[in-house]
Every structure is written in C-alpha cells, then in structure tokens.
C-alpha cells in the first residue's frame, strides 16, 4: 500500500498549486493528477453538478489504485467531501479544513475573511469549518470570480488584478479582518497583489500549503510513506491537453510532460 500513488483532482489547472506543495513537502511520493478540463469551471455550477463531477473524478483515481485522495478543488471540497469519504474506502483529504484550522490559529481579533468561487462562498463550508473550531470567530466571505481567469491569463500582478482585488476586498476590510483564507486553487498566484491591497496587518492563509502539511501528517499516522523513489507526476485531463500544458506549466513552475486525455464521465 505505501508504494501506491497519491491521487489529486481538481476542475482544471488550479489544483497544480496544491500538487506543487505536495511535491515540495513530500518529494518521495508518487503523484497522479486529474484535471477535469472538459467541465471546468466548477465554481459557477450548482452543488449537485459539482458533486456528480467530483464522484466521477474520484472514481477515476480510485481505479488507478491510489492510496489516498486529495480534493485540491475548493469548490468540490465544499460540497462533496463528506460523500467522497463515505463512498471510497481510502483516506480523502480536502482543502477546507486545513485552511480553516490555520485561520483560527492565526487570527488575533477573531475576524476572518474567506475568498473563493461563488460555489465555495455560497456553500458556507469555510464558515462551518472555522466555527466548528472556534464558534466565536466571525467569518466574512467574498466571491472573487475574476481572479480565476486573471491567474490563468498570467495577469495575477497586472493593474487589473489590483483593481479587482480592491473592489472585492473593500467590504472585508470594513469588517476589520486580520486574516484572509485564500479559498480557491488559483489565489496563491495573487498573493503579492492581495498583500499590496491588504497591507501587513492581514495574514494570508494558503490552503494549498496547509493541505500539504495535513497530507504529510496523515501519511505518517497511517504508516503510508513511500519507500522507493518515485517517477515524475502523471497528469490526466478530460479535454485536449494543449491549454492545460501551457497554463499549467506557469502554475507549477515547470514544463508538464506526458499529459494524457481520458474520459471520466460515468456511462
Ligand atoms: N478549482 C476551483 C476552486 O478551487 C477554481 C476553478 C473552478 O471554478 O473550477 O474552487
């Protein structure tokens, strides 16, 4: 079992920010990544549709005999994590709880902002996870849909990104948040822009980084660390790989090789 790969899935390229963290924190692990590029974005779809997509993506990874599954997509983690844990008899890690835990640790004034897709914010998943840890923490959410295309366009530090950030974050600053959870796979790319708008008084929580730590801990507690040297990660996508290879290379910071198109829709 320890020699098996860790499966990671996302709606598209964004989850590569989580994969990057896993590669950094767990260089001895074999990783398999699935991007559901034929059906991206998940962030604007209904919870029922996202759940169906997530189940199909997870089934694809389970068929590849992974030892653990990481739901890198915040939107999918928000609506599907419980069902995935029930349906699959292997550890499933989402990105919400790790980010929520870090936010509770970091906040000094008990006012936390969460930014994400429409789906993630509407689900209230971060608010529930944060308040389950500390009911006194006030959570303010803001959907920031423009950040996803800006990051994919390579415009994360463009003046347009800065203007969008000022608009989206103004209401959160009015609530005097001192901590902001980056509740979407793409947002770590916007860290510099967000920091410029928020200043030093607001701590940023990168869910990808925290998820890497949770995965490492879980592997340790279940004696699942791999002993043999891994090959490079394997990449699967549900649409033609061209765009994934181009945009994903920038997300991961290295050239993506051997990306394979697969069909993941259940009959
Ligand atoms: N991966 C998604 C998330 O983290 C963002 C892109 C999408 O909407 O599918 O919520």
mmCIF file of C-alpha atoms and ligand atoms in Angstrom:
data_model
loop_
_atom_site.group_PDB
_atom_site.id
_atom_site.type_symbol
_atom_site.label_atom_id
_atom_site.label_comp_id
_atom_site.label_asym_id
_atom_site.label_seq_id
_atom_site.Cartn_x
_atom_site.Cartn_y
_atom_site.Cartn_z
ATOM 1 C CA UNK A 1 0.000 0.000 0.000
ATOM 2 C CA UNK A 2 2.645 2.671 0.865
ATOM 3 C CA UNK A 3 4.150 2.299 -2.626
ATOM 4 C CA UNK A 4 0.923 3.389 -4.295
ATOM 5 C CA UNK A 5 0.453 6.927 -5.602
ATOM 6 C CA UNK A 6 -1.448 9.805 -4.030
ATOM 7 C CA UNK A 7 -4.307 10.885 -6.320
ATOM 8 C CA UNK A 8 -5.074 14.592 -6.648
ATOM 9 C CA UNK A 9 -8.006 16.047 -8.545
ATOM 10 C CA UNK A 10 -9.265 19.476 -9.473
ATOM 11 C CA UNK A 11 -11.583 21.053 -12.023
ATOM 12 C CA UNK A 12 -8.575 22.057 -14.155
ATOM 13 C CA UNK A 13 -5.127 23.597 -13.757
ATOM 14 C CA UNK A 14 -5.706 25.334 -10.407
ATOM 15 C CA UNK A 15 -5.065 22.222 -8.327
ATOM 16 C CA UNK A 16 -1.486 22.327 -9.557
ATOM 17 C CA UNK A 17 -0.868 24.844 -6.742
ATOM 18 C CA UNK A 18 -1.738 22.001 -4.350
ATOM 19 C CA UNK A 19 0.304 19.491 -6.354
ATOM 20 C CA UNK A 20 3.272 21.889 -6.218
ATOM 21 C CA UNK A 21 3.050 21.965 -2.414
ATOM 22 C CA UNK A 22 2.786 18.177 -2.243
ATOM 23 C CA UNK A 23 5.870 17.838 -4.455
ATOM 24 C CA UNK A 24 7.729 20.303 -2.239
ATOM 25 C CA UNK A 25 6.691 18.800 1.081
ATOM 26 C CA UNK A 26 6.626 15.138 0.020
ATOM 27 C CA UNK A 27 9.309 14.643 -2.657
ATOM 28 C CA UNK A 28 9.346 10.875 -2.058
ATOM 29 C CA UNK A 29 5.711 10.366 -3.005
ATOM 30 C CA UNK A 30 4.349 9.340 -6.410
ATOM 31 C CA UNK A 31 1.582 11.721 -7.513
ATOM 32 C CA UNK A 32 -1.224 11.298 -10.018
ATOM 33 C CA UNK A 33 -3.149 14.427 -11.025
ATOM 34 C CA UNK A 34 -6.511 14.641 -12.760
ATOM 35 C CA UNK A 35 -7.798 17.977 -14.122
ATOM 36 C CA UNK A 36 -11.404 17.885 -15.292
ATOM 37 C CA UNK A 37 -10.643 20.427 -18.020
ATOM 38 C CA UNK A 38 -13.643 19.446 -20.157
ATOM 39 C CA UNK A 39 -16.026 20.660 -17.438
ATOM 40 C CA UNK A 40 -14.108 23.489 -15.727
ATOM 41 C CA UNK A 41 -15.137 25.789 -14.033
ATOM 42 C CA UNK A 42 -16.820 24.106 -11.073
ATOM 43 C CA UNK A 43 -17.098 27.392 -9.178
ATOM 44 C CA UNK A 44 -20.165 28.610 -11.068
ATOM 45 C CA UNK A 45 -22.013 25.268 -11.154
ATOM 46 C CA UNK A 46 -24.723 24.014 -8.800
ATOM 47 C CA UNK A 47 -23.742 21.824 -5.813
ATOM 48 C CA UNK A 48 -25.488 18.788 -7.379
ATOM 49 C CA UNK A 49 -23.498 19.087 -10.590
ATOM 50 C CA UNK A 50 -20.194 19.598 -8.758
ATOM 51 C CA UNK A 51 -20.929 16.559 -6.589
ATOM 52 C CA UNK A 52 -21.529 14.402 -9.675
ATOM 53 C CA UNK A 53 -18.305 15.626 -11.296
ATOM 54 C CA UNK A 54 -16.340 15.051 -8.085
ATOM 55 C CA UNK A 55 -17.670 11.493 -7.757
ATOM 56 C CA UNK A 56 -16.604 10.726 -11.324
ATOM 57 C CA UNK A 57 -13.153 12.242 -10.836
ATOM 58 C CA UNK A 58 -12.690 10.307 -7.585
ATOM 59 C CA UNK A 59 -13.812 7.052 -9.219
ATOM 60 C CA UNK A 60 -11.197 7.580 -11.937
ATOM 61 C CA UNK A 61 -8.442 7.960 -9.325
ATOM 62 C CA UNK A 62 -9.713 5.021 -7.262
ATOM 63 C CA UNK A 63 -9.448 2.835 -10.385
ATOM 64 C CA UNK A 64 -5.778 3.807 -10.514
ATOM 65 C CA UNK A 65 -5.347 2.210 -7.080
ATOM 66 C CA UNK A 66 -4.252 5.348 -5.265
ATOM 67 C CA UNK A 67 -3.586 5.067 -1.512
ATOM 68 C CA UNK A 68 -5.058 8.474 -0.699
ATOM 69 C CA UNK A 69 -7.119 11.090 -2.468
ATOM 70 C CA UNK A 70 -6.626 14.848 -2.264
ATOM 71 C CA UNK A 71 -9.527 17.024 -3.378
ATOM 72 C CA UNK A 72 -7.477 20.033 -4.464
ATOM 73 C CA UNK A 73 -10.509 21.962 -5.694
ATOM 74 C CA UNK A 74 -12.076 24.182 -3.010
ATOM 75 C CA UNK A 75 -15.477 24.138 -4.706
ATOM 76 C CA UNK A 76 -15.503 20.321 -4.859
ATOM 77 C CA UNK A 77 -14.204 20.072 -1.273
ATOM 78 C CA UNK A 78 -17.009 22.422 -0.165
ATOM 79 C CA UNK A 79 -19.851 20.298 -1.486
ATOM 80 C CA UNK A 80 -18.528 16.760 -1.950
ATOM 81 C CA UNK A 81 -16.031 15.860 0.767
ATOM 82 C CA UNK A 82 -18.454 14.034 3.099
ATOM 83 C CA UNK A 83 -19.923 11.981 0.261
ATOM 84 C CA UNK A 84 -16.478 11.071 -1.088
ATOM 85 C CA UNK A 85 -15.361 9.951 2.388
ATOM 86 C CA UNK A 86 -18.459 7.745 2.608
ATOM 87 C CA UNK A 87 -18.178 6.251 -0.867
ATOM 88 C CA UNK A 88 -14.464 5.468 -1.049
ATOM 89 C CA UNK A 89 -12.633 3.240 1.374
ATOM 90 C CA UNK A 90 -9.418 5.268 1.384
ATOM 91 C CA UNK A 91 -8.363 8.455 3.136
ATOM 92 C CA UNK A 92 -9.759 11.574 1.440
ATOM 93 C CA UNK A 93 -8.254 14.994 2.223
ATOM 94 C CA UNK A 94 -9.960 18.237 1.226
ATOM 95 C CA UNK A 95 -8.573 21.763 1.273
ATOM 96 C CA UNK A 96 -11.193 23.436 3.503
ATOM 97 C CA UNK A 97 -10.356 22.083 6.954
ATOM 98 C CA UNK A 98 -6.589 22.652 6.716
ATOM 99 C CA UNK A 99 -7.141 26.305 5.720
ATOM 100 C CA UNK A 100 -9.817 26.791 8.382
ATOM 101 C CA UNK A 101 -7.542 25.423 11.108
ATOM 102 C CA UNK A 102 -4.671 27.728 10.146
ATOM 103 C CA UNK A 103 -7.004 30.748 10.079
ATOM 104 C CA UNK A 104 -8.222 30.015 13.610
ATOM 105 C CA UNK A 105 -4.615 29.704 14.768
ATOM 106 C CA UNK A 106 -3.588 32.996 13.157
ATOM 107 C CA UNK A 107 -6.450 35.372 13.934
ATOM 108 C CA UNK A 108 -5.870 37.715 16.844
ATOM 109 C CA UNK A 109 -9.093 39.726 16.693
ATOM 110 C CA UNK A 110 -11.395 36.813 15.750
ATOM 111 C CA UNK A 111 -12.366 38.308 12.359
ATOM 112 C CA UNK A 112 -11.524 36.118 9.377
ATOM 113 C CA UNK A 113 -12.193 36.760 5.703
ATOM 114 C CA UNK A 114 -12.591 33.957 3.170
ATOM 115 C CA UNK A 115 -12.363 34.442 -0.587
ATOM 116 C CA UNK A 116 -13.306 31.791 -3.126
ATOM 117 C CA UNK A 117 -15.545 30.921 -6.042
ATOM 118 C CA UNK A 118 -19.274 31.637 -5.939
ATOM 119 C CA UNK A 119 -19.896 27.961 -5.159
ATOM 120 C CA UNK A 120 -17.413 27.818 -2.281
ATOM 121 C CA UNK A 121 -18.671 31.019 -0.662
ATOM 122 C CA UNK A 122 -22.359 30.100 -1.105
ATOM 123 C CA UNK A 123 -21.775 26.671 0.442
ATOM 124 C CA UNK A 124 -20.639 28.260 3.733
ATOM 125 C CA UNK A 125 -18.158 25.377 4.118
ATOM 126 C CA UNK A 126 -15.292 27.549 5.398
ATOM 127 C CA UNK A 127 -17.572 29.323 7.874
ATOM 128 C CA UNK A 128 -18.766 25.968 9.244
ATOM 129 C CA UNK A 129 -15.227 24.576 9.447
ATOM 130 C CA UNK A 130 -13.853 27.702 11.178
ATOM 131 C CA UNK A 131 -16.743 27.998 13.627
ATOM 132 C CA UNK A 132 -16.580 24.282 14.433
ATOM 133 C CA UNK A 133 -13.081 25.008 15.742
ATOM 134 C CA UNK A 134 -13.974 28.299 17.411
ATOM 135 C CA UNK A 135 -17.611 29.437 17.403
ATOM 136 C CA UNK A 136 -16.583 32.939 18.477
ATOM 137 C CA UNK A 137 -14.709 33.681 15.232
ATOM 138 C CA UNK A 138 -16.622 35.940 12.851
ATOM 139 C CA UNK A 139 -16.267 34.865 9.213
ATOM 140 C CA UNK A 140 -16.830 37.168 6.237
ATOM 141 C CA UNK A 141 -16.919 35.638 2.772
ATOM 142 C CA UNK A 142 -16.459 37.222 -0.649
ATOM 143 C CA UNK A 143 -16.712 35.509 -4.028
ATOM 144 C CA UNK A 144 -13.953 36.744 -6.359
ATOM 145 C CA UNK A 145 -14.775 35.101 -9.711
ATOM 146 C CA UNK A 146 -12.476 37.329 -11.796
ATOM 147 C CA UNK A 147 -9.360 36.073 -10.008
ATOM 148 C CA UNK A 148 -9.534 32.677 -11.758
ATOM 149 C CA UNK A 149 -9.287 33.969 -15.365
ATOM 150 C CA UNK A 150 -6.772 36.640 -14.303
ATOM 151 C CA UNK A 151 -4.461 33.994 -12.831
ATOM 152 C CA UNK A 152 -4.831 31.783 -15.917
ATOM 153 C CA UNK A 153 -4.122 34.743 -18.181
ATOM 154 C CA UNK A 154 -0.848 35.377 -16.341
ATOM 155 C CA UNK A 155 -2.229 38.685 -15.053
ATOM 156 C CA UNK A 156 -2.048 37.981 -11.334
ATOM 157 C CA UNK A 157 0.102 41.072 -10.789
ATOM 158 C CA UNK A 158 -1.411 43.230 -13.536
ATOM 159 C CA UNK A 159 -3.084 46.556 -12.554
ATOM 160 C CA UNK A 160 -6.436 44.962 -13.498
ATOM 161 C CA UNK A 161 -5.901 42.316 -10.814
ATOM 162 C CA UNK A 162 -5.101 45.049 -8.315
ATOM 163 C CA UNK A 163 -8.303 46.944 -9.190
ATOM 164 C CA UNK A 164 -10.388 43.784 -8.895
ATOM 165 C CA UNK A 165 -8.760 42.997 -5.544
ATOM 166 C CA UNK A 166 -9.533 46.497 -4.226
ATOM 167 C CA UNK A 167 -13.221 46.074 -5.169
ATOM 168 C CA UNK A 168 -13.567 42.542 -3.799
ATOM 169 C CA UNK A 169 -11.680 43.129 -0.563
ATOM 170 C CA UNK A 170 -13.129 46.518 0.442
ATOM 171 C CA UNK A 171 -16.120 45.009 2.322
ATOM 172 C CA UNK A 172 -13.838 42.564 4.146
ATOM 173 C CA UNK A 173 -11.547 45.400 5.219
ATOM 174 C CA UNK A 174 -14.580 47.283 6.512
ATOM 175 C CA UNK A 175 -15.169 44.325 8.825
ATOM 176 C CA UNK A 176 -11.561 44.720 10.030
ATOM 177 C CA UNK A 177 -10.466 41.178 9.233
ATOM 178 C CA UNK A 178 -6.921 40.349 10.350
ATOM 179 C CA UNK A 179 -6.706 37.024 8.477
ATOM 180 C CA UNK A 180 -7.724 36.080 4.937
ATOM 181 C CA UNK A 181 -8.134 32.500 3.680
ATOM 182 C CA UNK A 182 -7.264 32.042 0.002
ATOM 183 C CA UNK A 183 -10.112 29.597 -0.567
ATOM 184 C CA UNK A 184 -9.524 28.822 -4.233
ATOM 185 C CA UNK A 185 -6.794 26.925 -6.034
ATOM 186 C CA UNK A 186 -5.820 29.922 -8.166
ATOM 187 C CA UNK A 187 -5.440 32.537 -5.455
ATOM 188 C CA UNK A 188 -1.915 31.701 -4.239
ATOM 189 C CA UNK A 189 -0.749 33.214 -7.545
ATOM 190 C CA UNK A 190 -2.315 36.523 -6.470
ATOM 191 C CA UNK A 191 -0.569 36.663 -3.083
ATOM 192 C CA UNK A 192 1.576 39.705 -3.958
ATOM 193 C CA UNK A 193 -1.399 41.669 -5.278
ATOM 194 C CA UNK A 194 -3.533 40.744 -2.263
ATOM 195 C CA UNK A 195 -0.735 41.688 0.086
ATOM 196 C CA UNK A 196 -0.367 45.083 -1.614
ATOM 197 C CA UNK A 197 -4.081 45.784 -1.151
ATOM 198 C CA UNK A 198 -4.364 44.436 2.388
ATOM 199 C CA UNK A 199 -1.035 45.547 3.827
ATOM 200 C CA UNK A 200 0.874 43.834 6.628
ATOM 201 C CA UNK A 201 -1.996 43.822 9.084
ATOM 202 C CA UNK A 202 -3.833 40.952 7.349
ATOM 203 C CA UNK A 203 -2.290 37.457 7.387
ATOM 204 C CA UNK A 204 -2.862 35.335 4.280
ATOM 205 C CA UNK A 205 -3.693 31.625 4.648
ATOM 206 C CA UNK A 206 -2.654 29.480 1.707
ATOM 207 C CA UNK A 207 -4.921 26.407 1.765
ATOM 208 C CA UNK A 208 -2.519 24.558 -0.574
ATOM 209 C CA UNK A 209 0.368 24.831 1.897
ATOM 210 C CA UNK A 210 -1.787 23.743 4.836
ATOM 211 C CA UNK A 211 -3.206 20.812 2.876
ATOM 212 C CA UNK A 212 0.332 19.585 2.154
ATOM 213 C CA UNK A 213 1.005 19.524 5.892
ATOM 214 C CA UNK A 214 -2.208 17.587 6.604
ATOM 215 C CA UNK A 215 -1.411 15.017 3.905
ATOM 216 C CA UNK A 216 2.101 14.529 5.328
ATOM 217 C CA UNK A 217 0.686 14.054 8.825
ATOM 218 C CA UNK A 218 -1.908 11.575 7.627
ATOM 219 C CA UNK A 219 0.658 9.516 5.710
ATOM 220 C CA UNK A 220 2.780 9.385 8.853
ATOM 221 C CA UNK A 221 -0.036 8.403 11.200
ATOM 222 C CA UNK A 222 -1.118 5.572 8.846
ATOM 223 C CA UNK A 223 2.415 4.386 8.046
ATOM 224 C CA UNK A 224 1.833 5.156 4.394
ATOM 225 C CA UNK A 225 5.116 6.882 3.485
ATOM 226 C CA UNK A 226 6.582 5.519 0.264
ATOM 227 C CA UNK A 227 9.992 3.866 0.479
ATOM 228 C CA UNK A 228 11.047 3.626 -3.182
ATOM 229 C CA UNK A 229 11.998 6.564 -5.415
ATOM 230 C CA UNK A 230 9.002 7.962 -7.335
ATOM 231 C CA UNK A 231 8.793 8.777 -11.045
ATOM 232 C CA UNK A 232 7.668 12.249 -12.116
ATOM 233 C CA UNK A 233 3.949 13.017 -11.556
ATOM 234 C CA UNK A 234 1.420 11.610 -14.020
ATOM 235 C CA UNK A 235 -1.134 14.014 -15.475
ATOM 236 C CA UNK A 236 -4.602 13.217 -16.834
ATOM 237 C CA UNK A 237 -7.113 15.699 -18.257
ATOM 238 C CA UNK A 238 -10.631 15.319 -19.636
ATOM 239 C CA UNK A 239 -10.166 17.688 -22.599
ATOM 240 C CA UNK A 240 -7.299 18.005 -25.098
ATOM 241 C CA UNK A 241 -4.110 18.764 -23.140
ATOM 242 C CA UNK A 242 -2.867 21.856 -25.057
ATOM 243 C CA UNK A 243 -4.195 24.604 -22.779
ATOM 244 C CA UNK A 244 -3.542 22.595 -19.602
ATOM 245 C CA UNK A 245 0.087 22.156 -20.635
ATOM 246 C CA UNK A 246 0.539 25.844 -21.413
ATOM 247 C CA UNK A 247 -1.270 27.403 -18.433
ATOM 248 C CA UNK A 248 -0.384 24.586 -16.045
ATOM 249 C CA UNK A 249 3.321 24.973 -16.718
ATOM 250 C CA UNK A 250 3.108 28.513 -15.315
ATOM 251 C CA UNK A 251 1.136 27.311 -12.257
ATOM 252 C CA UNK A 252 3.558 24.502 -11.476
ATOM 253 C CA UNK A 253 6.696 26.372 -12.448
ATOM 254 C CA UNK A 254 7.902 23.540 -14.652
ATOM 255 C CA UNK A 255 7.109 22.003 -18.021
ATOM 256 C CA UNK A 256 4.264 19.479 -17.904
ATOM 257 C CA UNK A 257 5.120 16.308 -19.722
ATOM 258 C CA UNK A 258 3.140 13.297 -20.860
ATOM 259 C CA UNK A 259 -0.307 14.791 -20.194
ATOM 260 C CA UNK A 260 -2.907 12.256 -21.254
ATOM 261 C CA UNK A 261 -6.527 12.879 -22.246
ATOM 262 C CA UNK A 262 -9.007 10.485 -20.627
ATOM 263 C CA UNK A 263 -12.763 10.072 -20.364
ATOM 264 C CA UNK A 264 -14.064 10.219 -16.795
ATOM 265 C CA UNK A 265 -17.825 10.558 -17.281
ATOM 266 C CA UNK A 266 -19.770 7.619 -15.921
ATOM 267 C CA UNK A 267 -21.703 5.777 -18.664
HETATM 268 N N1 LIG B 1 -10.505 24.881 -8.662
HETATM 269 C C1 LIG B 1 -11.588 25.781 -8.350
HETATM 270 C C2 LIG B 1 -11.623 26.014 -6.833
HETATM 271 O O1 LIG B 1 -10.636 25.900 -6.135
HETATM 272 C C3 LIG B 1 -11.470 27.078 -9.106
HETATM 273 C C4 LIG B 1 -11.771 26.939 -10.587
HETATM 274 C C5 LIG B 1 -13.202 26.497 -10.870
HETATM 275 O O2 LIG B 1 -14.134 27.278 -10.658
HETATM 276 O O3 LIG B 1 -13.350 25.340 -11.277
HETATM 277 O O4 LIG B 1 -12.660 26.325 -6.308
#
